[in-house]
């Protein structure tokens, strides 16, 4: 997998700052403590970012806090964007082959990085399933509960503050494991996928939809310096650790003996999304909501053109990875 080294001075685990590894046990212990402290700072930043920004996002874009899925090269209007976010959920389910067959449809679902519960409620209603969502944001949990109660789903869906790398569930609990745009926040991608696999029941489907960087060519050992610089700027704005490629996720899934692994690049299908988010931020409602949200949200808004730049340079990829836990 792509080799990414971290400096102890970096505010987030996995930032792209090469350093040499010390070999002495004491140095390794010190590095482990630094890494742990960095992960705690990262989690705190993620939680605060979503505590600040979720209300604004819901007002402007609704309860699905993720990209929309659009036809390639389609001309879209603002009214198309909320349906496109629902379509993203539908396309992910179709890609993974999730069936509506009453005998085969999922009955227990976990939504890892649930936001304010948009996917959880959709999946619970579609399949008549029980769904449990986890997020680092207490504000999101409170809002997700309120929306579930308003829709009469309080007996089907539940939400709690929890770490995706230490999920509060027993082994083999869920027959659909769902992660919609949360993987990019995970400082340890191997542990992340390992936890998804752990809580999956035998035969369960795992769906990961996430931001990735491009695959490396056979002659490359890492991304180019200008690419790393761009990703570092995005990492700082959105509280992200180091990125990985879709092929890295495939290698992790293979190492975990997961089956029926497949992936797709949906970058062209999400192309209208970030320009639309910028336009919504420039409306009066968007501008005033942004000012009320706080500095973390403002900093994220200022970084939105960097996401467009990354997509345009084919550096950022919007990927789906689906696989199945062996029976």
PDB file of C-alpha atoms in Angstrom:
ATOM      1  CA  UNK A   1       0.000   0.000   0.000  1.00  0.00           C
ATOM      2  CA  UNK A   2       1.014   3.589  -0.478  1.00  0.00           C
ATOM      3  CA  UNK A   3       3.691   4.486   2.049  1.00  0.00           C
ATOM      4  CA  UNK A   4       2.846   7.616   4.015  1.00  0.00           C
ATOM      5  CA  UNK A   5       4.983   8.717   6.936  1.00  0.00           C
ATOM      6  CA  UNK A   6       4.035  11.158   9.641  1.00  0.00           C
ATOM      7  CA  UNK A   7       5.811  13.892  11.522  1.00  0.00           C
ATOM      8  CA  UNK A   8       5.213  14.128  15.251  1.00  0.00           C
ATOM      9  CA  UNK A   9       4.622  17.832  14.760  1.00  0.00           C
ATOM     10  CA  UNK A  10       1.747  17.297  12.349  1.00  0.00           C
ATOM     11  CA  UNK A  11      -1.648  18.149  13.879  1.00  0.00           C
ATOM     12  CA  UNK A  12      -3.332  15.159  12.214  1.00  0.00           C
ATOM     13  CA  UNK A  13      -2.244  11.559  12.023  1.00  0.00           C
ATOM     14  CA  UNK A  14      -1.042  10.590   8.581  1.00  0.00           C
ATOM     15  CA  UNK A  15      -0.289  14.021   7.167  1.00  0.00           C
ATOM     16  CA  UNK A  16       2.192  13.839   4.336  1.00  0.00           C
ATOM     17  CA  UNK A  17       5.469  14.782   6.029  1.00  0.00           C
ATOM     18  CA  UNK A  18       8.203  12.162   5.532  1.00  0.00           C
ATOM     19  CA  UNK A  19      10.433  11.421   8.486  1.00  0.00           C
ATOM     20  CA  UNK A  20      12.690   8.525   9.412  1.00  0.00           C
ATOM     21  CA  UNK A  21      11.529   5.888  11.855  1.00  0.00           C
ATOM     22  CA  UNK A  22      13.589   5.458  15.036  1.00  0.00           C
ATOM     23  CA  UNK A  23      14.492   1.867  15.830  1.00  0.00           C
ATOM     24  CA  UNK A  24      15.037   2.033  19.597  1.00  0.00           C
ATOM     25  CA  UNK A  25      12.135   0.683  21.725  1.00  0.00           C
ATOM     26  CA  UNK A  26      11.900   3.927  23.685  1.00  0.00           C
ATOM     27  CA  UNK A  27      11.640   5.925  20.488  1.00  0.00           C
ATOM     28  CA  UNK A  28       8.943   3.574  19.192  1.00  0.00           C
ATOM     29  CA  UNK A  29       6.958   3.934  22.410  1.00  0.00           C
ATOM     30  CA  UNK A  30       7.286   7.699  22.197  1.00  0.00           C
ATOM     31  CA  UNK A  31       6.143   7.613  18.569  1.00  0.00           C
ATOM     32  CA  UNK A  32       3.142   5.473  19.559  1.00  0.00           C
ATOM     33  CA  UNK A  33       2.146   8.003  22.220  1.00  0.00           C
ATOM     34  CA  UNK A  34       2.487  10.832  19.710  1.00  0.00           C
ATOM     35  CA  UNK A  35       0.339   8.910  17.228  1.00  0.00           C
ATOM     36  CA  UNK A  36      -2.314   8.248  19.863  1.00  0.00           C
ATOM     37  CA  UNK A  37      -2.353  11.919  20.854  1.00  0.00           C
ATOM     38  CA  UNK A  38      -2.648  12.859  17.192  1.00  0.00           C
ATOM     39  CA  UNK A  39      -5.622  10.541  16.739  1.00  0.00           C
ATOM     40  CA  UNK A  40      -7.388  12.053  19.736  1.00  0.00           C
ATOM     41  CA  UNK A  41      -6.819  15.560  18.351  1.00  0.00           C
ATOM     42  CA  UNK A  42      -8.134  14.392  14.996  1.00  0.00           C
ATOM     43  CA  UNK A  43     -11.302  12.916  16.513  1.00  0.00           C
ATOM     44  CA  UNK A  44     -11.892  16.081  18.520  1.00  0.00           C
ATOM     45  CA  UNK A  45     -11.518  18.224  15.393  1.00  0.00           C
ATOM     46  CA  UNK A  46     -13.892  16.026  13.380  1.00  0.00           C
ATOM     47  CA  UNK A  47     -16.530  16.120  16.106  1.00  0.00           C
ATOM     48  CA  UNK A  48     -16.298  19.895  16.461  1.00  0.00           C
ATOM     49  CA  UNK A  49     -16.416  20.424  12.693  1.00  0.00           C
ATOM     50  CA  UNK A  50     -19.670  18.480  12.386  1.00  0.00           C
ATOM     51  CA  UNK A  51     -21.084  19.935  15.596  1.00  0.00           C
ATOM     52  CA  UNK A  52     -20.633  23.346  13.980  1.00  0.00           C
ATOM     53  CA  UNK A  53     -21.629  22.650  10.398  1.00  0.00           C
ATOM     54  CA  UNK A  54     -24.465  20.100  10.469  1.00  0.00           C
ATOM     55  CA  UNK A  55     -27.279  22.592  11.066  1.00  0.00           C
ATOM     56  CA  UNK A  56     -26.137  24.739   8.170  1.00  0.00           C
ATOM     57  CA  UNK A  57     -25.755  21.732   5.885  1.00  0.00           C
ATOM     58  CA  UNK A  58     -29.252  20.486   6.705  1.00  0.00           C
ATOM     59  CA  UNK A  59     -30.805  23.884   5.988  1.00  0.00           C
ATOM     60  CA  UNK A  60     -29.117  24.146   2.609  1.00  0.00           C
ATOM     61  CA  UNK A  61     -28.954  20.524   1.471  1.00  0.00           C
ATOM     62  CA  UNK A  62     -31.203  18.370   3.617  1.00  0.00           C
ATOM     63  CA  UNK A  63     -30.453  15.334   5.731  1.00  0.00           C
ATOM     64  CA  UNK A  64     -28.043  13.495   3.399  1.00  0.00           C
ATOM     65  CA  UNK A  65     -24.575  14.812   4.192  1.00  0.00           C
ATOM     66  CA  UNK A  66     -22.755  13.392   1.179  1.00  0.00           C
ATOM     67  CA  UNK A  67     -22.187  13.791  -2.571  1.00  0.00           C
ATOM     68  CA  UNK A  68     -24.976  13.390  -5.071  1.00  0.00           C
ATOM     69  CA  UNK A  69     -24.866  10.959  -7.993  1.00  0.00           C
ATOM     70  CA  UNK A  70     -25.498  12.518 -11.416  1.00  0.00           C
ATOM     71  CA  UNK A  71     -25.508  11.289 -14.988  1.00  0.00           C
ATOM     72  CA  UNK A  72     -22.154  11.988 -16.616  1.00  0.00           C
ATOM     73  CA  UNK A  73     -21.941  15.374 -18.351  1.00  0.00           C
ATOM     74  CA  UNK A  74     -25.539  16.146 -17.352  1.00  0.00           C
ATOM     75  CA  UNK A  75     -26.780  19.720 -17.055  1.00  0.00           C
ATOM     76  CA  UNK A  76     -28.205  20.056 -13.550  1.00  0.00           C
ATOM     77  CA  UNK A  77     -30.100  22.693 -11.586  1.00  0.00           C
ATOM     78  CA  UNK A  78     -30.152  23.316  -7.845  1.00  0.00           C
ATOM     79  CA  UNK A  79     -33.413  21.369  -7.529  1.00  0.00           C
ATOM     80  CA  UNK A  80     -31.591  18.265  -8.798  1.00  0.00           C
ATOM     81  CA  UNK A  81     -29.138  18.038  -5.930  1.00  0.00           C
ATOM     82  CA  UNK A  82     -31.222  16.580  -3.097  1.00  0.00           C
ATOM     83  CA  UNK A  83     -32.628  13.839  -5.373  1.00  0.00           C
ATOM     84  CA  UNK A  84     -29.057  13.182  -6.498  1.00  0.00           C
ATOM     85  CA  UNK A  85     -28.018  12.539  -2.891  1.00  0.00           C
ATOM     86  CA  UNK A  86     -30.788   9.961  -2.522  1.00  0.00           C
ATOM     87  CA  UNK A  87     -29.729   8.493  -5.840  1.00  0.00           C
ATOM     88  CA  UNK A  88     -26.208   8.076  -4.460  1.00  0.00           C
ATOM     89  CA  UNK A  89     -27.626   5.747  -1.805  1.00  0.00           C
ATOM     90  CA  UNK A  90     -29.643   3.862  -4.414  1.00  0.00           C
ATOM     91  CA  UNK A  91     -26.688   3.487  -6.776  1.00  0.00           C
ATOM     92  CA  UNK A  92     -24.461   2.202  -3.979  1.00  0.00           C
ATOM     93  CA  UNK A  93     -27.031  -0.437  -3.030  1.00  0.00           C
ATOM     94  CA  UNK A  94     -27.433  -1.476  -6.667  1.00  0.00           C
ATOM     95  CA  UNK A  95     -23.667  -1.667  -7.207  1.00  0.00           C
ATOM     96  CA  UNK A  96     -23.305  -3.959  -4.196  1.00  0.00           C
ATOM     97  CA  UNK A  97     -26.213  -6.119  -5.320  1.00  0.00           C
ATOM     98  CA  UNK A  98     -28.401  -5.547  -2.265  1.00  0.00           C
ATOM     99  CA  UNK A  99     -31.727  -7.186  -2.990  1.00  0.00           C
ATOM    100  CA  UNK A 100     -35.322  -6.283  -2.140  1.00  0.00           C
ATOM    101  CA  UNK A 101     -36.160  -9.979  -1.846  1.00  0.00           C
ATOM    102  CA  UNK A 102     -37.962 -10.351   1.513  1.00  0.00           C
ATOM    103  CA  UNK A 103     -35.966 -13.493   2.259  1.00  0.00           C
ATOM    104  CA  UNK A 104     -32.581 -11.956   1.439  1.00  0.00           C
ATOM    105  CA  UNK A 105     -32.873  -8.241   2.223  1.00  0.00           C
ATOM    106  CA  UNK A 106     -30.836  -6.902   5.172  1.00  0.00           C
ATOM    107  CA  UNK A 107     -32.493  -6.943   8.570  1.00  0.00           C
ATOM    108  CA  UNK A 108     -29.707  -5.482  10.751  1.00  0.00           C
ATOM    109  CA  UNK A 109     -27.706  -2.530   9.393  1.00  0.00           C
ATOM    110  CA  UNK A 110     -24.930  -0.373  10.806  1.00  0.00           C
ATOM    111  CA  UNK A 111     -24.329   3.121   9.409  1.00  0.00           C
ATOM    112  CA  UNK A 112     -20.707   4.014  10.183  1.00  0.00           C
ATOM    113  CA  UNK A 113     -20.351   7.789  10.120  1.00  0.00           C
ATOM    114  CA  UNK A 114     -24.101   8.335  10.079  1.00  0.00           C
ATOM    115  CA  UNK A 115     -24.267  12.135  10.067  1.00  0.00           C
ATOM    116  CA  UNK A 116     -27.797  13.170  11.008  1.00  0.00           C
ATOM    117  CA  UNK A 117     -29.133   9.788   9.957  1.00  0.00           C
ATOM    118  CA  UNK A 118     -30.205  10.328   6.355  1.00  0.00           C
ATOM    119  CA  UNK A 119     -28.916   6.967   5.123  1.00  0.00           C
ATOM    120  CA  UNK A 120     -30.038   5.178   8.291  1.00  0.00           C
ATOM    121  CA  UNK A 121     -33.639   6.275   7.921  1.00  0.00           C
ATOM    122  CA  UNK A 122     -33.682   5.581   4.187  1.00  0.00           C
ATOM    123  CA  UNK A 123     -32.319   2.056   4.657  1.00  0.00           C
ATOM    124  CA  UNK A 124     -34.606   1.318   7.598  1.00  0.00           C
ATOM    125  CA  UNK A 125     -37.678   2.331   5.596  1.00  0.00           C
ATOM    126  CA  UNK A 126     -36.604   0.599   2.388  1.00  0.00           C
ATOM    127  CA  UNK A 127     -35.862  -2.744   3.978  1.00  0.00           C
ATOM    128  CA  UNK A 128     -37.970  -2.637   7.137  1.00  0.00           C
ATOM    129  CA  UNK A 129     -34.667  -3.129   8.927  1.00  0.00           C
ATOM    130  CA  UNK A 130     -33.178  -2.154  12.255  1.00  0.00           C
ATOM    131  CA  UNK A 131     -30.373   0.341  11.753  1.00  0.00           C
ATOM    132  CA  UNK A 132     -27.760   1.604  14.207  1.00  0.00           C
ATOM    133  CA  UNK A 133     -25.745   4.712  13.381  1.00  0.00           C
ATOM    134  CA  UNK A 134     -22.523   5.960  14.900  1.00  0.00           C
ATOM    135  CA  UNK A 135     -20.795   9.332  14.625  1.00  0.00           C
ATOM    136  CA  UNK A 136     -18.260  11.340  16.603  1.00  0.00           C
ATOM    137  CA  UNK A 137     -20.626  14.334  16.787  1.00  0.00           C
ATOM    138  CA  UNK A 138     -23.039  14.620  19.755  1.00  0.00           C
ATOM    139  CA  UNK A 139     -24.928  17.326  17.848  1.00  0.00           C
ATOM    140  CA  UNK A 140     -25.506  14.937  14.956  1.00  0.00           C
ATOM    141  CA  UNK A 141     -26.710  12.181  17.288  1.00  0.00           C
ATOM    142  CA  UNK A 142     -29.249  14.494  18.904  1.00  0.00           C
ATOM    143  CA  UNK A 143     -30.564  15.704  15.547  1.00  0.00           C
ATOM    144  CA  UNK A 144     -30.652  12.178  14.091  1.00  0.00           C
ATOM    145  CA  UNK A 145     -32.805  11.020  17.002  1.00  0.00           C
ATOM    146  CA  UNK A 146     -35.159  13.972  16.536  1.00  0.00           C
ATOM    147  CA  UNK A 147     -35.590  13.315  12.816  1.00  0.00           C
ATOM    148  CA  UNK A 148     -36.154   9.600  13.416  1.00  0.00           C
ATOM    149  CA  UNK A 149     -38.848  10.374  15.980  1.00  0.00           C
ATOM    150  CA  UNK A 150     -40.504  12.850  13.610  1.00  0.00           C
ATOM    151  CA  UNK A 151     -40.696  10.110  10.958  1.00  0.00           C
ATOM    152  CA  UNK A 152     -41.998   7.486  13.407  1.00  0.00           C
ATOM    153  CA  UNK A 153     -38.807   5.435  13.152  1.00  0.00           C
ATOM    154  CA  UNK A 154     -37.635   5.616  16.752  1.00  0.00           C
ATOM    155  CA  UNK A 155     -38.163   1.844  17.160  1.00  0.00           C
ATOM    156  CA  UNK A 156     -36.191   1.040  13.998  1.00  0.00           C
ATOM    157  CA  UNK A 157     -33.175   3.328  14.121  1.00  0.00           C
ATOM    158  CA  UNK A 158     -30.842   4.397  16.911  1.00  0.00           C
ATOM    159  CA  UNK A 159     -27.754   6.566  17.094  1.00  0.00           C
ATOM    160  CA  UNK A 160     -24.817   6.988  19.427  1.00  0.00           C
ATOM    161  CA  UNK A 161     -21.475   8.738  19.706  1.00  0.00           C
ATOM    162  CA  UNK A 162     -18.815   6.150  18.961  1.00  0.00           C
ATOM    163  CA  UNK A 163     -15.449   5.660  17.269  1.00  0.00           C
ATOM    164  CA  UNK A 164     -15.574   3.740  13.970  1.00  0.00           C
ATOM    165  CA  UNK A 165     -12.193   2.212  14.835  1.00  0.00           C
ATOM    166  CA  UNK A 166     -13.589   0.866  18.142  1.00  0.00           C
ATOM    167  CA  UNK A 167     -17.202   0.123  17.379  1.00  0.00           C
ATOM    168  CA  UNK A 168     -19.427  -0.645  20.379  1.00  0.00           C
ATOM    169  CA  UNK A 169     -20.945  -3.751  18.784  1.00  0.00           C
ATOM    170  CA  UNK A 170     -20.296  -7.469  19.176  1.00  0.00           C
ATOM    171  CA  UNK A 171     -18.782  -9.531  16.381  1.00  0.00           C
ATOM    172  CA  UNK A 172     -21.038 -10.610  13.516  1.00  0.00           C
ATOM    173  CA  UNK A 173     -23.893  -8.255  14.373  1.00  0.00           C
ATOM    174  CA  UNK A 174     -25.006  -6.824  10.997  1.00  0.00           C
ATOM    175  CA  UNK A 175     -25.922  -8.196   7.580  1.00  0.00           C
ATOM    176  CA  UNK A 176     -25.284  -4.837   5.872  1.00  0.00           C
ATOM    177  CA  UNK A 177     -22.339  -2.660   6.899  1.00  0.00           C
ATOM    178  CA  UNK A 178     -22.665   0.821   5.397  1.00  0.00           C
ATOM    179  CA  UNK A 179     -20.061   3.603   5.300  1.00  0.00           C
ATOM    180  CA  UNK A 180     -21.023   6.624   3.218  1.00  0.00           C
ATOM    181  CA  UNK A 181     -18.158   9.140   3.082  1.00  0.00           C
ATOM    182  CA  UNK A 182     -16.626   8.435   6.457  1.00  0.00           C
ATOM    183  CA  UNK A 183     -13.542   6.439   5.437  1.00  0.00           C
ATOM    184  CA  UNK A 184     -11.634   9.599   4.524  1.00  0.00           C
ATOM    185  CA  UNK A 185     -11.661  10.575   8.214  1.00  0.00           C
ATOM    186  CA  UNK A 186     -10.081   7.295   9.374  1.00  0.00           C
ATOM    187  CA  UNK A 187      -6.404   7.530  10.384  1.00  0.00           C
ATOM    188  CA  UNK A 188      -5.929   3.757  10.136  1.00  0.00           C
ATOM    189  CA  UNK A 189      -7.622   2.413   7.013  1.00  0.00           C
ATOM    190  CA  UNK A 190      -6.664  -1.196   7.773  1.00  0.00           C
ATOM    191  CA  UNK A 191      -8.195  -1.009  11.243  1.00  0.00           C
ATOM    192  CA  UNK A 192     -11.245   0.753   9.788  1.00  0.00           C
ATOM    193  CA  UNK A 193     -11.982  -1.993   7.263  1.00  0.00           C
ATOM    194  CA  UNK A 194     -11.118  -4.580   9.908  1.00  0.00           C
ATOM    195  CA  UNK A 195     -13.794  -3.166  12.208  1.00  0.00           C
ATOM    196  CA  UNK A 196     -16.335  -3.139   9.382  1.00  0.00           C
ATOM    197  CA  UNK A 197     -15.535  -6.802   8.777  1.00  0.00           C
ATOM    198  CA  UNK A 198     -15.634  -7.656  12.476  1.00  0.00           C
ATOM    199  CA  UNK A 199     -19.161  -6.398  13.041  1.00  0.00           C
ATOM    200  CA  UNK A 200     -20.393  -7.928   9.766  1.00  0.00           C
ATOM    201  CA  UNK A 201     -22.243 -11.217  10.030  1.00  0.00           C
ATOM    202  CA  UNK A 202     -21.052 -14.148   7.884  1.00  0.00           C
ATOM    203  CA  UNK A 203     -22.263 -13.482   4.351  1.00  0.00           C
ATOM    204  CA  UNK A 204     -22.901  -9.795   5.060  1.00  0.00           C
ATOM    205  CA  UNK A 205     -22.218  -7.102   2.479  1.00  0.00           C
ATOM    206  CA  UNK A 206     -19.836  -4.227   3.269  1.00  0.00           C
ATOM    207  CA  UNK A 207     -20.201  -0.984   1.293  1.00  0.00           C
ATOM    208  CA  UNK A 208     -17.610   1.791   1.514  1.00  0.00           C
ATOM    209  CA  UNK A 209     -18.152   5.024  -0.433  1.00  0.00           C
ATOM    210  CA  UNK A 210     -15.235   7.351   0.119  1.00  0.00           C
ATOM    211  CA  UNK A 211     -12.802   9.955  -1.146  1.00  0.00           C
ATOM    212  CA  UNK A 212      -9.540   8.476  -2.402  1.00  0.00           C
ATOM    213  CA  UNK A 213      -6.468   9.672  -4.208  1.00  0.00           C
ATOM    214  CA  UNK A 214      -5.562   8.292  -7.626  1.00  0.00           C
ATOM    215  CA  UNK A 215      -3.901   4.923  -7.954  1.00  0.00           C
ATOM    216  CA  UNK A 216      -0.135   5.005  -8.259  1.00  0.00           C
ATOM    217  CA  UNK A 217       1.495   3.846 -11.449  1.00  0.00           C
ATOM    218  CA  UNK A 218       3.839   0.820 -11.244  1.00  0.00           C
ATOM    219  CA  UNK A 219       6.855   3.148 -11.375  1.00  0.00           C
ATOM    220  CA  UNK A 220       5.651   5.419  -8.527  1.00  0.00           C
ATOM    221  CA  UNK A 221       6.333   4.989  -4.836  1.00  0.00           C
ATOM    222  CA  UNK A 222       4.227   7.961  -3.773  1.00  0.00           C
ATOM    223  CA  UNK A 223       2.192  10.848  -5.101  1.00  0.00           C
ATOM    224  CA  UNK A 224       4.001  13.827  -6.593  1.00  0.00           C
ATOM    225  CA  UNK A 225       5.066  16.669  -4.242  1.00  0.00           C
ATOM    226  CA  UNK A 226       2.540  19.107  -5.721  1.00  0.00           C
ATOM    227  CA  UNK A 227      -0.213  16.514  -5.250  1.00  0.00           C
ATOM    228  CA  UNK A 228       0.790  15.910  -1.644  1.00  0.00           C
ATOM    229  CA  UNK A 229       0.789  19.664  -1.030  1.00  0.00           C
ATOM    230  CA  UNK A 230      -2.769  19.988  -2.348  1.00  0.00           C
ATOM    231  CA  UNK A 231      -4.014  17.078  -0.255  1.00  0.00           C
ATOM    232  CA  UNK A 232      -2.331  18.512   2.840  1.00  0.00           C
ATOM    233  CA  UNK A 233      -4.285  21.730   2.433  1.00  0.00           C
ATOM    234  CA  UNK A 234      -7.526  19.773   2.157  1.00  0.00           C
ATOM    235  CA  UNK A 235      -6.588  17.617   5.148  1.00  0.00           C
ATOM    236  CA  UNK A 236      -6.070  20.701   7.297  1.00  0.00           C
ATOM    237  CA  UNK A 237      -9.448  22.164   6.348  1.00  0.00           C
ATOM    238  CA  UNK A 238     -11.556  19.024   6.778  1.00  0.00           C
ATOM    239  CA  UNK A 239      -9.735  17.196   9.582  1.00  0.00           C
ATOM    240  CA  UNK A 240      -8.543  14.361   7.396  1.00  0.00           C
ATOM    241  CA  UNK A 241      -5.598  12.033   7.933  1.00  0.00           C
ATOM    242  CA  UNK A 242      -3.624  10.641   4.999  1.00  0.00           C
ATOM    243  CA  UNK A 243      -5.641   9.504   2.023  1.00  0.00           C
ATOM    244  CA  UNK A 244      -5.282   6.171   0.271  1.00  0.00           C
ATOM    245  CA  UNK A 245      -6.276   4.848  -3.134  1.00  0.00           C
ATOM    246  CA  UNK A 246      -9.154   2.567  -4.070  1.00  0.00           C
ATOM    247  CA  UNK A 247      -6.609  -0.126  -4.866  1.00  0.00           C
ATOM    248  CA  UNK A 248      -5.323   0.190  -1.289  1.00  0.00           C
ATOM    249  CA  UNK A 249      -8.821  -0.575  -0.019  1.00  0.00           C
ATOM    250  CA  UNK A 250      -8.960  -3.606  -2.303  1.00  0.00           C
ATOM    251  CA  UNK A 251      -5.623  -4.853  -0.918  1.00  0.00           C
ATOM    252  CA  UNK A 252      -6.885  -4.404   2.644  1.00  0.00           C
ATOM    253  CA  UNK A 253     -10.080  -6.308   1.848  1.00  0.00           C
ATOM    254  CA  UNK A 254      -8.068  -9.098   0.236  1.00  0.00           C
ATOM    255  CA  UNK A 255      -5.770  -9.318   3.255  1.00  0.00           C
ATOM    256  CA  UNK A 256      -8.868  -9.736   5.446  1.00  0.00           C
ATOM    257  CA  UNK A 257     -10.073 -12.598   3.200  1.00  0.00           C
ATOM    258  CA  UNK A 258     -13.188 -10.686   2.187  1.00  0.00           C
ATOM    259  CA  UNK A 259     -14.860 -11.939  -0.967  1.00  0.00           C
ATOM    260  CA  UNK A 260     -16.578 -10.623  -4.104  1.00  0.00           C
ATOM    261  CA  UNK A 261     -14.501  -7.449  -3.898  1.00  0.00           C
ATOM    262  CA  UNK A 262     -15.286  -4.857  -6.525  1.00  0.00           C
ATOM    263  CA  UNK A 263     -14.732  -1.144  -6.920  1.00  0.00           C
ATOM    264  CA  UNK A 264     -15.693   1.683  -9.245  1.00  0.00           C
ATOM    265  CA  UNK A 265     -14.600   5.250  -9.859  1.00  0.00           C
ATOM    266  CA  UNK A 266     -17.636   7.545  -9.678  1.00  0.00           C
ATOM    267  CA  UNK A 267     -15.665  10.796  -9.931  1.00  0.00           C
ATOM    268  CA  UNK A 268     -17.432  11.878 -13.122  1.00  0.00           C
ATOM    269  CA  UNK A 269     -20.806  11.118 -11.557  1.00  0.00           C
ATOM    270  CA  UNK A 270     -20.178  13.512  -8.653  1.00  0.00           C
ATOM    271  CA  UNK A 271     -18.608  16.299 -10.750  1.00  0.00           C
ATOM    272  CA  UNK A 272     -21.506  18.786 -10.329  1.00  0.00           C
ATOM    273  CA  UNK A 273     -21.485  18.468  -6.549  1.00  0.00           C
ATOM    274  CA  UNK A 274     -18.736  20.798  -5.307  1.00  0.00           C
ATOM    275  CA  UNK A 275     -19.571  23.655  -7.714  1.00  0.00           C
ATOM    276  CA  UNK A 276     -23.168  23.398  -6.484  1.00  0.00           C
ATOM    277  CA  UNK A 277     -22.063  23.506  -2.832  1.00  0.00           C
ATOM    278  CA  UNK A 278     -20.053  26.649  -3.542  1.00  0.00           C
ATOM    279  CA  UNK A 279     -23.045  28.281  -5.256  1.00  0.00           C
ATOM    280  CA  UNK A 280     -25.281  27.440  -2.294  1.00  0.00           C
ATOM    281  CA  UNK A 281     -22.723  28.980   0.097  1.00  0.00           C
ATOM    282  CA  UNK A 282     -22.827  32.194  -1.924  1.00  0.00           C
ATOM    283  CA  UNK A 283     -26.577  32.653  -1.498  1.00  0.00           C
ATOM    284  CA  UNK A 284     -27.742  34.996   1.247  1.00  0.00           C
ATOM    285  CA  UNK A 285     -29.028  32.070   3.321  1.00  0.00           C
ATOM    286  CA  UNK A 286     -25.802  30.187   2.777  1.00  0.00           C
ATOM    287  CA  UNK A 287     -23.572  33.154   3.553  1.00  0.00           C
ATOM    288  CA  UNK A 288     -25.374  34.105   6.769  1.00  0.00           C
ATOM    289  CA  UNK A 289     -25.568  30.460   7.901  1.00  0.00           C
ATOM    290  CA  UNK A 290     -21.859  30.091   7.244  1.00  0.00           C
ATOM    291  CA  UNK A 291     -20.989  33.130   9.353  1.00  0.00           C
ATOM    292  CA  UNK A 292     -23.079  31.790  12.242  1.00  0.00           C
ATOM    293  CA  UNK A 293     -21.562  28.325  12.071  1.00  0.00           C
ATOM    294  CA  UNK A 294     -18.038  29.069  13.234  1.00  0.00           C
ATOM    295  CA  UNK A 295     -14.456  29.156  12.061  1.00  0.00           C
ATOM    296  CA  UNK A 296     -14.063  25.440  11.344  1.00  0.00           C
ATOM    297  CA  UNK A 297     -17.001  25.562   8.944  1.00  0.00           C
ATOM    298  CA  UNK A 298     -15.742  28.765   7.326  1.00  0.00           C
ATOM    299  CA  UNK A 299     -12.312  27.216   6.825  1.00  0.00           C
ATOM    300  CA  UNK A 300     -13.950  24.192   5.220  1.00  0.00           C
ATOM    301  CA  UNK A 301     -15.917  26.441   2.883  1.00  0.00           C
ATOM    302  CA  UNK A 302     -12.768  28.277   1.833  1.00  0.00           C
ATOM    303  CA  UNK A 303     -11.191  24.935   0.925  1.00  0.00           C
ATOM    304  CA  UNK A 304     -14.000  23.859  -1.409  1.00  0.00           C
ATOM    305  CA  UNK A 305     -12.207  25.131  -4.550  1.00  0.00           C
ATOM    306  CA  UNK A 306      -9.307  22.854  -3.594  1.00  0.00           C
ATOM    307  CA  UNK A 307     -11.621  19.853  -3.878  1.00  0.00           C
ATOM    308  CA  UNK A 308     -12.629  20.963  -7.370  1.00  0.00           C
ATOM    309  CA  UNK A 309      -8.972  21.410  -8.262  1.00  0.00           C
ATOM    310  CA  UNK A 310      -8.204  17.913  -7.011  1.00  0.00           C
ATOM    311  CA  UNK A 311     -10.980  16.381  -9.079  1.00  0.00           C
ATOM    312  CA  UNK A 312     -10.016  18.381 -12.171  1.00  0.00           C
ATOM    313  CA  UNK A 313      -6.412  17.199 -11.870  1.00  0.00           C
ATOM    314  CA  UNK A 314      -7.591  13.577 -11.536  1.00  0.00           C
ATOM    315  CA  UNK A 315      -5.881  13.457  -8.152  1.00  0.00           C
ATOM    316  CA  UNK A 316      -9.048  13.016  -6.090  1.00  0.00           C
ATOM    317  CA  UNK A 317     -11.221  10.031  -6.872  1.00  0.00           C
ATOM    318  CA  UNK A 318     -14.702   9.312  -5.606  1.00  0.00           C
ATOM    319  CA  UNK A 319     -14.750   5.567  -5.121  1.00  0.00           C
ATOM    320  CA  UNK A 320     -17.075   2.793  -4.050  1.00  0.00           C
ATOM    321  CA  UNK A 321     -15.758  -0.476  -2.705  1.00  0.00           C
ATOM    322  CA  UNK A 322     -18.129  -3.378  -2.055  1.00  0.00           C
ATOM    323  CA  UNK A 323     -17.300  -6.802  -0.697  1.00  0.00           C
ATOM    324  CA  UNK A 324     -18.753  -9.681   1.282  1.00  0.00           C
ATOM    325  CA  UNK A 325     -17.717 -11.423   4.470  1.00  0.00           C
ATOM    326  CA  UNK A 326     -17.258 -15.173   3.950  1.00  0.00           C
ATOM    327  CA  UNK A 327     -19.917 -17.516   5.296  1.00  0.00           C
TER     328      UNK A 327
END
